[in-house]
């Protein structure tokens, strides 16, 4: 019986790493304190997998930020602005690249494929000198070995690393990143040689870009890279791991022909056509690591179905060459169901978090080896049957309403130009209007109030009073700063998706179901287990209260249906688009209630719309069609004078700009500054955008405070490609993760820059 885990969550069951990181960043604890917490977590993870009977246990999947940034550190590919002068890269340089510092901005952050996890994008060019500068992979292997656990060290593969990078500022955009392959391979050889010397018998190289639509030039790079590494890899068993989608036929041929490679990891959960590929051709004497346990969702595995798949594979590759695995790293799921004390028993029986998935992998491996745990399989079958037949899953009225959406595109009757004219007459905004994205800093006191209310330590009256006081403070600050369109700061919300899910039917919630998004940022995705509807208004009370405190426009703040879908653990018993349409109808009800309550500007965030884009081009058009349609459903019923905003962040939007236009929002605010204003290039290339648009003018994920001049320079770059009458001025994203001493001067600079440019444009407020 042989079993394998691709990777494991790092934050800890109670987010121990999150709190250790934030304490270190705030100067409240030492590097040694942070290292001790992380060492304890690694030890616990390795022991858990070892005790569960897993043979191939990963190491070097633990990270203080993300595995791509770890690889950048390993290669010594530090951009010059961080002042690194060689030697082993320490926390100061590492975290400056991730978060920026007082004098220089952070590197760009973007989504890891189609997940809500993020990575720091490497900045490369012909002048970069690569050198072995972080021994983390070897150190963690030795650490595990000293604890009696022989692990499989995991590295981001060299070709995927380059394909996930971007040309550094000042480097031609046409620069071939793959031309750097010969420069990075010597460092990989050093690392692999050290791992061999330390006693490693297996190594895992993650090459997830193989599931993308790659041209022959890119596929050839894999062949060249592994041929160059072949002599170094000799004496090791080498696993090349892929995940998140089917692997295309040409890429499959490339993968299975790589020199020096012993095993191939394939995703049989999202890769629905992978089984057919393996059946058609799989090399003899190679191992297949079959990812049959879903690393991206929290539903208990259908063990009988997975065992059937494994038995089919066993007939192709042979009993001794088949390894049971997860479909991808368990990083994308919650840590341990044992910590969930408030989920009811029925729903709990339908679920498996990372710790339970480790047990499932082991159980499948044992069953394949003829040691099937009949009791475990029987309980699993009963849970699968319970979920299919439970009356709480299906709501006939909701299904009927969603079915009634067919046959209409749900477009507003008036074009956006006419709507903007009607809205301007009502709102009377200056040119370059200023706004923020929604949230304001979540102070310790505010978190305490919410926590005590949930624990019933304060009354509802006390809670409402405290939240209203916080809203008043935020409103007064924005008025003091002279911001044009205000937000209420979202003090009643811990998380933008969780808040709505708690008020919608068909959702369940966890106490400790945290998942890492980036760095120390964790989210607690709701679980969509059934049909979705809105029993009552969700935000109208707070938005109305906020609007009553000011004469300026107050935005109603909602999360859009696609983002709620993509940031939840979604039911897997019906197509995702059907669930999305149900959520869209629920948000539509809320939009119309906000309008009736006198809210004239309503923001429906679709931060995760790009994130859900399928990795394969052949599947993208269908996704964009239903995702954009879902957004339009939410606001089809409002008057022309009601201004609909949306917001998007931390993805590459250039390739879906026409779908963004098709959303038909009146105003879109979109992340721009952290990605070196990459968004603006589509407008330079001639894309015409007639709606309001606010490309972000500063990065909110860094503590760095921008100057007025810097922001004015950014706005001028925008004015070079966008009309002044459609341009908005706003930060990249919400301000929840920042502190007030950072937020106030940054917003002061933003407003000052907007006013300066208004004067220069001859239209002072």
XYZ file of C-alpha atoms in Angstrom:
765
model
C 0.000 0.000 0.000
C 1.528 3.319 -1.127
C 0.056 6.775 -0.497
C 1.136 10.381 -1.079
C 0.102 13.905 -0.104
C 0.964 16.704 -2.596
C 1.113 19.382 0.121
C -0.530 20.404 3.405
C -2.006 23.602 4.977
C 0.620 25.742 6.738
C -1.317 28.080 8.977
C -2.086 25.508 11.665
C -5.473 24.354 12.998
C -5.964 27.603 14.957
C -4.013 29.912 12.578
C -0.908 29.748 14.742
C 1.377 30.861 11.888
C -0.832 33.842 11.042
C -0.566 35.238 14.549
C 3.161 34.515 14.744
C 3.786 36.343 11.443
C 1.747 39.378 12.437
C 3.416 39.553 15.834
C 6.815 39.465 14.127
C 5.849 42.110 11.553
C 4.548 44.369 14.338
C 7.850 44.037 16.199
C 6.224 42.260 19.144
C 8.192 39.028 18.776
C 11.570 37.910 17.476
C 12.659 35.921 14.439
C 13.434 33.062 16.823
C 9.842 33.126 18.117
C 8.514 32.926 14.553
C 10.883 30.100 13.672
C 9.843 28.120 16.762
C 6.140 28.364 15.915
C 6.812 27.246 12.349
C 9.059 24.360 13.468
C 6.349 23.140 15.874
C 3.762 23.246 13.077
C 5.983 21.317 10.668
C 6.713 18.691 13.306
C 3.002 18.272 13.996
C 2.149 17.968 10.273
C 4.866 15.392 9.566
C 3.895 13.331 12.615
C 0.218 13.399 11.651
C 0.920 12.082 8.158
C 3.391 9.515 9.415
C 0.926 8.247 12.048
C -1.768 7.997 9.349
C 0.406 5.625 7.340
C 1.306 7.977 4.453
C 4.506 6.822 2.746
C 5.331 9.860 0.592
C 5.192 12.831 2.994
C 6.094 16.240 1.523
C 8.615 18.710 2.954
C 9.418 22.269 1.843
C 5.698 22.905 1.304
C 5.728 25.057 4.443
C 6.199 28.761 3.633
C 6.221 32.105 5.410
C 4.510 33.641 2.371
C 4.256 31.434 -0.729
C 6.214 28.728 -2.509
C 7.014 30.865 -5.582
C 8.591 33.554 -3.408
C 10.524 30.760 -1.656
C 11.846 29.742 -5.081
C 12.768 33.344 -5.902
C 14.766 33.378 -2.658
C 16.334 29.992 -3.468
C 17.493 31.367 -6.838
C 18.682 34.684 -5.394
C 16.442 36.501 -7.898
C 15.973 39.558 -5.678
C 15.100 42.792 -7.511
C 17.851 45.419 -6.947
C 15.513 47.840 -5.129
C 15.574 45.638 -2.015
C 19.295 46.209 -1.458
C 20.282 42.555 -1.102
C 24.051 42.143 -1.263
C 24.364 38.379 -1.356
C 24.481 35.683 1.293
C 21.570 33.676 2.695
C 18.338 35.647 2.247
C 16.876 36.622 5.605
C 13.446 37.732 6.770
C 14.104 41.434 6.094
C 14.665 40.976 2.345
C 12.116 38.153 2.040
C 9.269 40.113 3.621
C 10.245 43.339 1.823
C 9.719 41.531 -1.483
C 6.346 40.264 -0.246
C 5.026 43.347 1.554
C 7.228 46.280 0.610
C 8.820 48.503 3.230
C 8.927 52.186 4.118
C 10.995 53.082 1.058
C 10.155 50.592 -1.709
C 6.967 48.879 -2.910
C 6.258 45.154 -2.827
C 6.495 42.886 -5.844
C 3.303 42.142 -7.747
C 0.912 39.610 -6.242
C -1.478 37.535 -8.337
C -3.716 34.477 -8.095
C -2.246 30.967 -8.111
C -3.936 29.546 -11.212
C -7.722 29.473 -10.635
C -7.600 29.458 -6.822
C -8.011 32.134 -4.151
C -4.406 31.534 -3.098
C -1.871 34.160 -4.225
C 1.801 34.253 -5.065
C 4.441 36.949 -5.467
C 5.321 37.253 -9.157
C 9.070 36.951 -9.899
C 10.581 39.940 -11.771
C 13.228 38.686 -14.186
C 15.401 39.933 -17.024
C 18.653 39.250 -18.875
C 20.730 41.004 -16.199
C 19.511 38.892 -13.268
C 22.322 36.919 -11.697
C 21.035 33.688 -10.154
C 22.766 32.247 -7.121
C 21.843 29.653 -4.469
C 20.632 31.989 -1.721
C 18.126 30.060 0.388
C 18.783 26.559 1.717
C 15.230 26.149 3.026
C 14.435 22.980 1.011
C 17.490 21.139 2.296
C 17.136 22.439 5.849
C 13.512 21.291 6.098
C 14.365 17.864 4.690
C 17.108 17.478 7.328
C 14.761 18.773 10.029
C 12.160 16.103 9.199
C 14.823 13.420 9.002
C 16.090 14.318 12.466
C 12.530 13.659 13.691
C 12.569 10.218 12.087
C 10.455 11.161 9.049
C 11.913 10.611 5.577
C 10.127 13.144 3.387
C 9.815 13.990 -0.292
C 11.269 17.508 -0.747
C 9.047 19.623 -3.025
C 10.362 22.297 -5.395
C 8.511 24.519 -7.867
C 9.769 23.117 -11.181
C 12.161 25.295 -13.192
C 9.966 25.703 -16.279
C 6.793 26.542 -14.336
C 8.785 29.046 -12.259
C 9.837 30.910 -15.417
C 6.377 30.709 -17.005
C 4.839 32.212 -13.839
C 7.334 35.106 -13.866
C 7.189 38.451 -15.655
C 9.786 40.737 -17.261
C 11.115 43.191 -14.668
C 10.422 46.913 -15.004
C 12.547 48.313 -17.810
C 12.847 44.941 -19.562
C 11.140 44.572 -22.926
C 7.738 42.923 -22.556
C 8.702 40.639 -25.429
C 11.686 39.288 -23.475
C 11.650 35.470 -23.415
C 11.633 34.351 -19.800
C 12.441 30.816 -20.936
C 15.772 32.127 -22.237
C 16.826 32.182 -18.560
C 16.473 28.407 -18.237
C 20.201 27.759 -18.639
C 20.880 30.347 -15.916
C 18.571 28.896 -13.253
C 19.302 25.196 -13.828
C 22.764 25.361 -12.152
C 21.036 26.473 -8.918
C 18.494 23.646 -9.217
C 21.416 21.236 -9.679
C 23.042 22.528 -6.490
C 19.829 22.119 -4.504
C 19.133 18.630 -5.866
C 22.745 17.556 -5.204
C 22.487 18.762 -1.593
C 19.194 16.907 -1.132
C 20.770 13.715 -2.482
C 23.749 14.155 -0.161
C 21.366 14.646 2.769
C 19.774 11.262 2.030
C 16.679 12.100 -0.022
C 15.531 9.175 -2.158
C 12.548 10.942 -3.767
C 12.077 14.525 -4.939
C 8.864 16.226 -6.168
C 9.024 18.936 -8.837
C 5.716 20.779 -9.265
C 5.090 21.719 -12.911
C 1.422 22.781 -12.851
C 1.787 24.955 -15.967
C 1.694 21.704 -17.963
C -2.121 21.767 -17.658
C -2.250 25.103 -19.532
C -2.504 25.525 -23.316
C 1.228 25.663 -24.046
C 2.746 26.050 -27.495
C 5.467 23.758 -28.813
C 8.229 26.216 -27.817
C 7.127 26.116 -24.177
C 6.681 22.353 -24.168
C 10.170 21.987 -25.634
C 11.526 23.895 -22.612
C 10.378 21.058 -20.317
C 12.207 18.519 -22.461
C 15.372 20.642 -22.469
C 15.230 21.375 -18.734
C 14.875 17.764 -17.611
C 17.470 16.555 -20.121
C 19.882 19.073 -18.603
C 18.987 17.890 -15.080
C 19.123 14.176 -15.930
C 22.628 13.459 -14.639
C 21.967 15.399 -11.420
C 18.663 13.553 -10.891
C 20.373 10.193 -11.381
C 20.088 8.079 -8.224
C 16.874 9.831 -7.167
C 13.260 8.878 -7.756
C 11.742 11.974 -9.376
C 8.032 12.839 -9.297
C 6.779 15.597 -11.632
C 3.461 16.762 -10.214
C 0.636 18.471 -12.154
C -2.758 19.600 -10.896
C -5.905 21.733 -11.317
C -7.033 20.464 -14.746
C -6.757 17.897 -17.508
C -3.310 17.765 -19.002
C -3.528 18.333 -22.791
C -2.541 15.417 -25.015
C 0.643 17.068 -26.355
C 1.709 18.113 -22.852
C 1.013 14.564 -21.636
C 3.396 13.231 -24.291
C 6.017 15.769 -23.222
C 5.548 14.956 -19.528
C 5.748 11.195 -19.920
C 8.881 11.489 -22.108
C 10.911 13.620 -19.661
C 14.415 12.329 -18.980
C 15.349 11.358 -15.450
C 11.736 11.274 -14.236
C 10.375 8.234 -12.374
C 6.768 9.235 -11.648
C 3.981 11.498 -12.837
C 1.318 13.117 -10.644
C -2.052 13.709 -12.325
C -5.300 15.294 -11.110
C -8.205 12.855 -11.557
C -10.721 15.181 -9.831
C -10.628 18.258 -12.069
C -8.890 16.338 -14.833
C -11.994 14.500 -16.002
C -10.335 13.388 -19.279
C -7.074 12.315 -17.649
C -8.197 8.713 -17.221
C -8.715 8.384 -20.982
C -5.203 9.729 -21.621
C -3.644 7.241 -19.231
C -5.634 4.429 -20.818
C -4.419 5.403 -24.275
C -0.716 5.611 -23.420
C 1.302 5.397 -20.225
C 5.008 4.509 -20.159
C 5.970 1.152 -18.749
C 7.993 1.003 -15.539
C 6.902 4.504 -14.453
C 4.905 5.350 -11.334
C 1.511 7.026 -11.529
C 0.586 9.217 -8.551
C -3.193 9.279 -8.970
C -4.839 12.374 -7.465
C -8.273 10.981 -6.627
C -8.889 12.784 -3.311
C -9.962 16.401 -3.922
C -7.505 18.938 -2.523
C -9.699 21.901 -3.507
C -12.980 21.153 -1.725
C -14.243 19.895 1.625
C -16.652 17.138 0.564
C -15.961 13.614 1.769
C -14.540 11.488 -1.004
C -16.858 9.022 -2.687
C -14.569 6.151 -1.727
C -16.369 3.514 -3.790
C -16.096 5.650 -6.935
C -12.423 6.486 -6.282
C -11.586 2.850 -5.630
C -13.186 1.925 -8.952
C -11.006 4.541 -10.722
C -7.907 3.254 -8.954
C -8.677 -0.337 -9.929
C -8.959 0.756 -13.572
C -5.591 2.496 -13.303
C -4.037 -0.492 -11.589
C -4.886 -2.591 -14.620
C -2.959 -0.135 -16.816
C 0.149 0.783 -14.805
C 0.477 -2.242 -12.549
C -0.141 -2.751 -8.833
C 3.391 -1.851 -7.762
C 3.470 1.368 -9.816
C 0.241 3.016 -8.603
C 0.297 5.529 -5.737
C -2.871 6.989 -4.203
C -2.626 10.769 -3.855
C -4.485 14.028 -3.396
C -5.463 15.928 -6.549
C -3.287 18.880 -5.487
C -1.921 20.374 -2.276
C -4.357 20.352 0.651
C -3.323 23.979 1.165
C -6.624 24.937 -0.483
C -8.846 23.232 2.066
C -9.486 23.694 5.785
C -7.245 21.921 8.322
C -9.232 19.567 10.559
C -12.919 18.774 10.962
C -12.258 17.805 14.596
C -12.085 21.524 15.424
C -15.655 22.111 14.212
C -17.880 22.057 17.260
C -20.888 23.920 15.855
C -21.592 22.072 12.595
C -24.543 19.723 12.935
C -23.833 16.012 12.668
C -25.579 15.515 9.323
C -23.578 18.163 7.448
C -20.399 17.166 9.271
C -20.807 13.606 7.998
C -20.671 14.951 4.424
C -17.305 16.701 4.911
C -13.578 15.975 4.974
C -10.940 18.622 5.753
C -7.188 18.146 5.216
C -6.699 15.813 8.186
C -9.624 13.653 7.063
C -8.372 13.624 3.465
C -5.071 12.194 4.673
C -7.087 9.354 6.254
C -9.082 8.894 3.015
C -5.883 8.616 0.958
C -4.558 5.986 3.356
C -7.870 4.074 3.384
C -7.942 3.944 -0.426
C -4.330 2.783 -0.521
C -5.072 -0.010 1.955
C -8.209 -1.038 0.059
C -6.203 -1.255 -3.142
C -3.729 -3.501 -1.339
C -6.530 -5.844 -0.219
C -6.869 -4.406 3.311
C -10.194 -2.611 2.883
C -11.692 -1.166 6.071
C -15.301 -2.256 5.485
C -16.644 -0.198 8.374
C -14.967 2.999 7.108
C -16.214 2.426 3.545
C -19.721 1.605 4.779
C -19.938 4.818 6.846
C -18.716 6.784 3.812
C -21.377 5.228 1.562
C -24.086 6.078 4.119
C -22.918 9.714 4.239
C -22.948 9.931 0.421
C -26.517 8.577 0.354
C -27.628 10.942 3.137
C -26.367 13.966 1.217
C -28.158 12.948 -1.982
C -31.509 12.456 -0.262
C -31.476 15.216 2.395
C -34.480 17.593 2.092
C -32.321 20.515 3.262
C -30.332 20.349 0.005
C -33.205 20.996 -2.425
C -35.627 23.956 -2.620
C -38.131 23.628 -5.442
C -39.059 27.348 -5.488
C -35.415 28.374 -5.879
C -34.844 25.841 -8.643
C -37.927 27.107 -10.474
C -36.829 30.755 -10.212
C -33.353 29.926 -11.519
C -34.824 27.890 -14.394
C -36.951 30.934 -15.300
C -33.798 32.930 -16.091
C -33.298 31.088 -19.368
C -34.027 32.985 -22.560
C -32.984 36.470 -21.377
C -29.580 38.177 -21.310
C -30.730 40.511 -18.505
C -29.312 43.760 -19.887
C -30.339 47.197 -18.631
C -32.509 48.937 -21.223
C -30.477 52.184 -21.395
C -26.867 52.312 -22.562
C -24.138 53.182 -20.066
C -23.422 56.637 -21.494
C -27.029 57.768 -20.991
C -27.094 56.197 -17.522
C -23.930 58.042 -16.479
C -25.503 61.350 -17.591
C -28.620 60.642 -15.511
C -26.495 59.644 -12.516
C -24.309 62.747 -12.746
C -27.385 64.985 -12.645
C -28.405 63.265 -9.417
C -24.984 62.847 -7.747
C -23.267 66.065 -8.973
C -19.731 64.701 -8.632
C -16.538 66.542 -9.636
C -14.264 65.161 -12.344
C -11.842 62.577 -10.974
C -14.237 61.665 -8.140
C -12.584 60.002 -5.163
C -13.823 56.935 -3.314
C -12.524 53.871 -1.477
C -13.296 50.244 -2.162
C -15.355 49.396 0.918
C -13.656 48.259 4.095
C -11.772 50.407 6.618
C -9.263 49.125 9.209
C -10.561 46.349 11.446
C -9.279 47.485 14.823
C -8.689 45.218 17.828
C -11.608 46.921 19.574
C -13.930 46.314 16.632
C -12.994 42.638 16.450
C -13.586 42.368 20.198
C -17.109 43.806 19.821
C -18.019 41.319 17.092
C -16.491 38.435 19.031
C -18.357 39.330 22.233
C -21.638 39.724 20.366
C -21.236 36.292 18.775
C -20.454 34.836 22.195
C -23.554 36.594 23.636
C -21.396 38.566 26.076
C -22.975 41.849 24.974
C -26.578 42.578 24.018
C -27.798 43.292 20.498
C -28.470 46.883 21.566
C -24.861 47.294 22.751
C -23.575 45.734 19.528
C -25.646 48.010 17.268
C -24.538 51.067 19.258
C -20.862 50.096 18.929
C -21.114 49.405 15.176
C -22.966 52.677 14.558
C -20.258 54.565 16.453
C -17.618 52.926 14.255
C -19.567 53.833 11.089
C -19.877 57.430 12.306
C -16.117 57.584 12.871
C -15.441 56.280 9.356
C -17.963 58.664 7.778
C -16.510 61.666 9.621
C -12.981 60.712 8.606
C -13.980 60.507 4.931
C -15.755 63.869 5.143
C -12.686 65.367 6.823
C -10.542 63.983 4.001
C -13.071 65.373 1.472
C -13.705 62.051 -0.269
C -16.588 62.336 -2.744
C -18.405 58.979 -2.566
C -18.301 57.402 0.876
C -18.414 53.891 2.294
C -19.545 52.809 5.746
C -16.332 50.833 6.363
C -18.018 47.435 6.855
C -17.423 47.229 10.628
C -20.148 44.586 10.967
C -18.292 42.197 8.628
C -15.387 39.944 9.404
C -15.271 38.642 5.842
C -17.028 39.837 2.687
C -18.263 36.376 1.661
C -18.882 34.872 5.086
C -21.059 37.863 6.047
C -23.477 37.250 3.165
C -23.386 33.485 3.409
C -24.466 33.673 7.050
C -27.673 35.382 5.897
C -28.449 33.192 2.906
C -30.120 29.790 3.030
C -28.169 26.800 1.700
C -24.936 27.831 3.455
C -23.137 26.286 6.428
C -20.294 27.815 8.449
C -17.252 26.634 10.285
C -15.545 27.871 13.440
C -11.983 27.061 12.389
C -12.262 26.300 8.674
C -9.537 28.791 7.801
C -7.696 28.696 4.475
C -4.599 30.734 3.589
C -5.110 33.362 0.880
C -1.669 35.005 1.004
C 0.947 35.713 3.648
C -0.882 35.832 6.969
C -4.246 36.530 5.341
C -6.707 33.708 5.981
C -10.290 33.341 4.856
C -13.021 31.081 6.166
C -14.986 29.998 3.084
C -18.652 29.240 3.637
C -19.922 25.818 2.595
C -22.684 25.875 -0.027
C -24.486 22.592 0.551
C -27.958 23.351 -0.865
C -30.125 25.647 -2.951
C -29.541 29.346 -2.178
C -32.093 32.048 -1.356
C -32.311 35.276 0.690
C -34.786 35.051 3.578
C -34.568 38.789 4.440
C -32.548 41.985 3.687
C -28.882 41.692 4.647
C -27.254 45.145 4.401
C -30.085 47.659 4.119
C -30.114 48.573 7.823
C -26.409 49.460 7.998
C -26.285 51.237 4.624
C -29.342 53.325 5.501
C -27.855 54.206 8.891
C -24.618 55.297 7.211
C -26.421 57.369 4.562
C -28.354 59.176 7.305
C -25.028 60.424 8.732
C -23.966 62.332 5.598
C -25.279 64.348 2.665
C -22.660 62.794 0.381
C -23.445 59.629 -1.620
C -22.987 56.481 0.455
C -22.222 53.243 -1.371
C -24.233 50.152 -0.573
C -21.672 47.334 -0.370
C -22.437 43.859 -1.681
C -20.423 40.847 -2.773
C -21.326 39.614 -6.227
C -22.612 36.127 -7.031
C -19.491 34.930 -8.886
C -17.211 35.998 -6.029
C -19.456 34.384 -3.404
C -19.325 31.224 -5.518
C -15.562 31.259 -6.134
C -14.727 32.089 -2.511
C -16.908 29.349 -1.059
C -16.632 25.601 -0.856
C -19.259 24.846 -3.492
C -21.570 21.853 -3.688
C -20.317 19.361 -6.268
C -23.658 17.697 -7.018
C -24.794 20.233 -9.643
C -23.031 22.507 -12.182
C -21.424 25.600 -10.661
C -23.368 27.940 -12.949
C -26.689 26.719 -11.521
C -25.552 27.621 -8.005
C -24.276 30.976 -9.271
C -27.631 31.882 -10.825
C -29.341 31.113 -7.507
C -26.949 33.451 -5.679
C -27.477 36.134 -8.354
C -31.235 36.131 -7.697
C -30.623 36.526 -3.962
C -28.276 39.505 -4.547
C -30.807 41.004 -7.007
C -33.382 41.132 -4.195
C -30.849 42.949 -1.986
C -29.908 45.469 -4.699
C -33.529 46.411 -5.225
C -34.149 46.795 -1.483
C -31.106 49.088 -1.181
C -32.421 51.240 -4.013
C -35.843 51.478 -2.337
C -34.085 52.591 0.866
C -32.543 55.581 -0.967
C -29.066 54.215 -1.683
C -28.090 55.726 -5.046
C -24.674 54.068 -5.472
C -24.433 50.292 -5.042
C -21.161 48.380 -5.358
C -21.402 44.693 -6.251
C -17.877 43.341 -5.861
C -16.700 40.725 -8.320
C -13.143 40.483 -7.045
C -12.964 36.793 -7.956
C -14.532 36.791 -11.414
C -11.188 36.341 -13.206
C -10.044 33.795 -10.626
C -12.661 31.278 -11.725
C -11.614 31.417 -15.381
C -10.861 27.841 -16.480
C -7.217 27.156 -17.233
C -7.984 25.722 -20.666
C -9.043 28.170 -23.381
C -11.665 25.804 -24.770
C -13.660 26.127 -21.518
C -13.289 29.875 -20.946
C -16.035 31.284 -23.171
C -18.768 29.261 -21.445
C -17.555 30.307 -17.977
C -17.386 34.000 -18.901
C -20.849 33.830 -20.454
C -22.575 32.573 -17.293
C -20.369 34.555 -14.877
C -21.015 37.893 -16.621
C -24.697 37.013 -17.028
C -24.931 36.324 -13.280
C -23.603 39.812 -12.526
C -26.084 41.460 -14.901
C -28.972 39.584 -13.248
C -28.164 41.297 -9.929
C -28.872 44.827 -11.174
C -31.318 44.395 -14.056
C -34.127 45.901 -11.978
C -32.626 49.270 -10.939
C -33.369 52.736 -12.330
C -30.960 54.568 -14.644
C -30.158 57.021 -11.844
C -28.864 54.264 -9.551
C -25.131 53.894 -10.137
C -23.858 50.311 -10.116
C -20.177 49.851 -9.244
C -18.119 46.686 -9.255
C -14.593 45.949 -8.034
C -11.901 43.487 -9.143
C -8.421 42.817 -7.803
C -5.173 40.815 -7.977
C -5.586 38.929 -11.217
C -4.590 39.525 -14.827
C -7.662 41.221 -16.301
C -6.258 42.235 -19.676
C -7.282 39.005 -21.377
C -10.920 39.303 -20.246
C -11.388 43.059 -20.728
C -14.201 42.553 -23.260
C -16.113 40.388 -20.774
C -15.597 43.089 -18.127
C -17.110 45.632 -20.528
C -19.979 43.187 -21.144
C -20.805 43.202 -17.420
C -22.282 46.650 -18.154
C -21.492 48.151 -14.742
C -21.621 51.935 -14.531
C -18.252 52.134 -12.739
C -15.514 49.562 -12.205
C -12.701 49.987 -9.680
C -9.823 47.664 -10.385
C -6.407 46.818 -8.933
C -3.659 48.475 -10.946
C -0.773 49.941 -8.959
C 0.781 46.782 -7.535
C 0.891 45.182 -10.997
C 2.937 48.073 -12.444
C -0.138 49.540 -14.139
C -0.333 46.515 -16.455
C -4.077 47.153 -16.814
C -3.487 50.444 -18.638
C -1.759 48.669 -21.513
C -5.098 47.388 -22.881
C -6.312 50.964 -23.270
C -3.029 51.986 -24.907
C -3.647 49.160 -27.363
C -6.947 50.717 -28.412
C -9.642 49.078 -26.268
C -12.459 51.605 -25.896
C -14.061 51.818 -22.450
C -17.061 54.102 -22.038
C -18.136 53.386 -18.452
C -16.616 54.878 -15.314
C -13.311 53.288 -14.307
C -11.023 53.627 -11.297
C -7.673 51.855 -11.727
C -6.130 51.704 -8.230
C -3.655 54.484 -7.448
C -1.837 52.803 -4.555
C -1.210 49.319 -3.152
C -3.104 48.646 0.065
C -1.321 45.355 0.802
C 1.855 47.204 1.721
C 2.337 49.371 4.831
C 4.155 51.897 2.633
C 2.472 55.344 2.397
C 2.544 56.844 -1.124
C 3.255 60.529 -1.741
C 0.863 62.968 -3.429
C 3.321 63.307 -6.317
C 3.499 59.547 -6.836
C -0.294 59.238 -6.960
C -0.602 62.266 -9.259
C 1.918 60.642 -11.592
C -0.199 57.467 -11.656
C -3.368 59.455 -12.419
C -1.590 61.280 -15.256
C -0.656 57.927 -16.782
C -4.329 56.982 -16.633
C -5.404 60.288 -18.196
C -3.096 59.531 -21.126
C -5.311 56.573 -22.108
C -8.695 57.295 -20.462
C -11.116 60.216 -20.741
C -11.129 62.523 -17.716
C -14.924 62.371 -17.421
C -14.927 58.588 -16.794
C -11.876 58.326 -14.510
C -12.264 57.674 -10.778
C -9.534 57.890 -8.121
C -9.348 55.117 -5.522
C -6.965 52.667 -3.805
C -6.297 49.211 -5.272
C -8.531 47.386 -2.805
C -10.286 47.575 0.595
C -8.437 48.955 3.640
C -9.341 46.229 6.136
C -5.788 44.902 6.542
C -4.183 48.306 7.143
C -3.953 50.469 10.262
C -5.361 53.995 10.610
C -1.891 55.651 10.887
C -1.220 54.234 7.391
C -4.697 54.785 5.918
C -5.208 58.443 6.806
C -2.029 59.897 5.224
C -2.398 57.626 2.172
C -5.960 58.825 1.559
C -4.896 62.428 2.208
C -2.297 62.043 -0.522
C -4.865 60.463 -2.839
C -7.399 63.283 -2.413
C -4.684 65.952 -2.703
C -3.469 64.413 -5.967
C -7.010 64.348 -7.387
C -7.582 68.004 -6.433
C -4.256 69.100 -7.929
C -5.109 67.447 -11.217
C -8.636 68.876 -11.229
C -7.097 72.335 -10.966
C -4.633 71.545 -13.743
C -7.485 70.289 -15.924
C -9.256 73.611 -15.403
C -12.208 72.137 -13.546
C -11.560 72.714 -9.871
C -14.271 71.467 -7.534
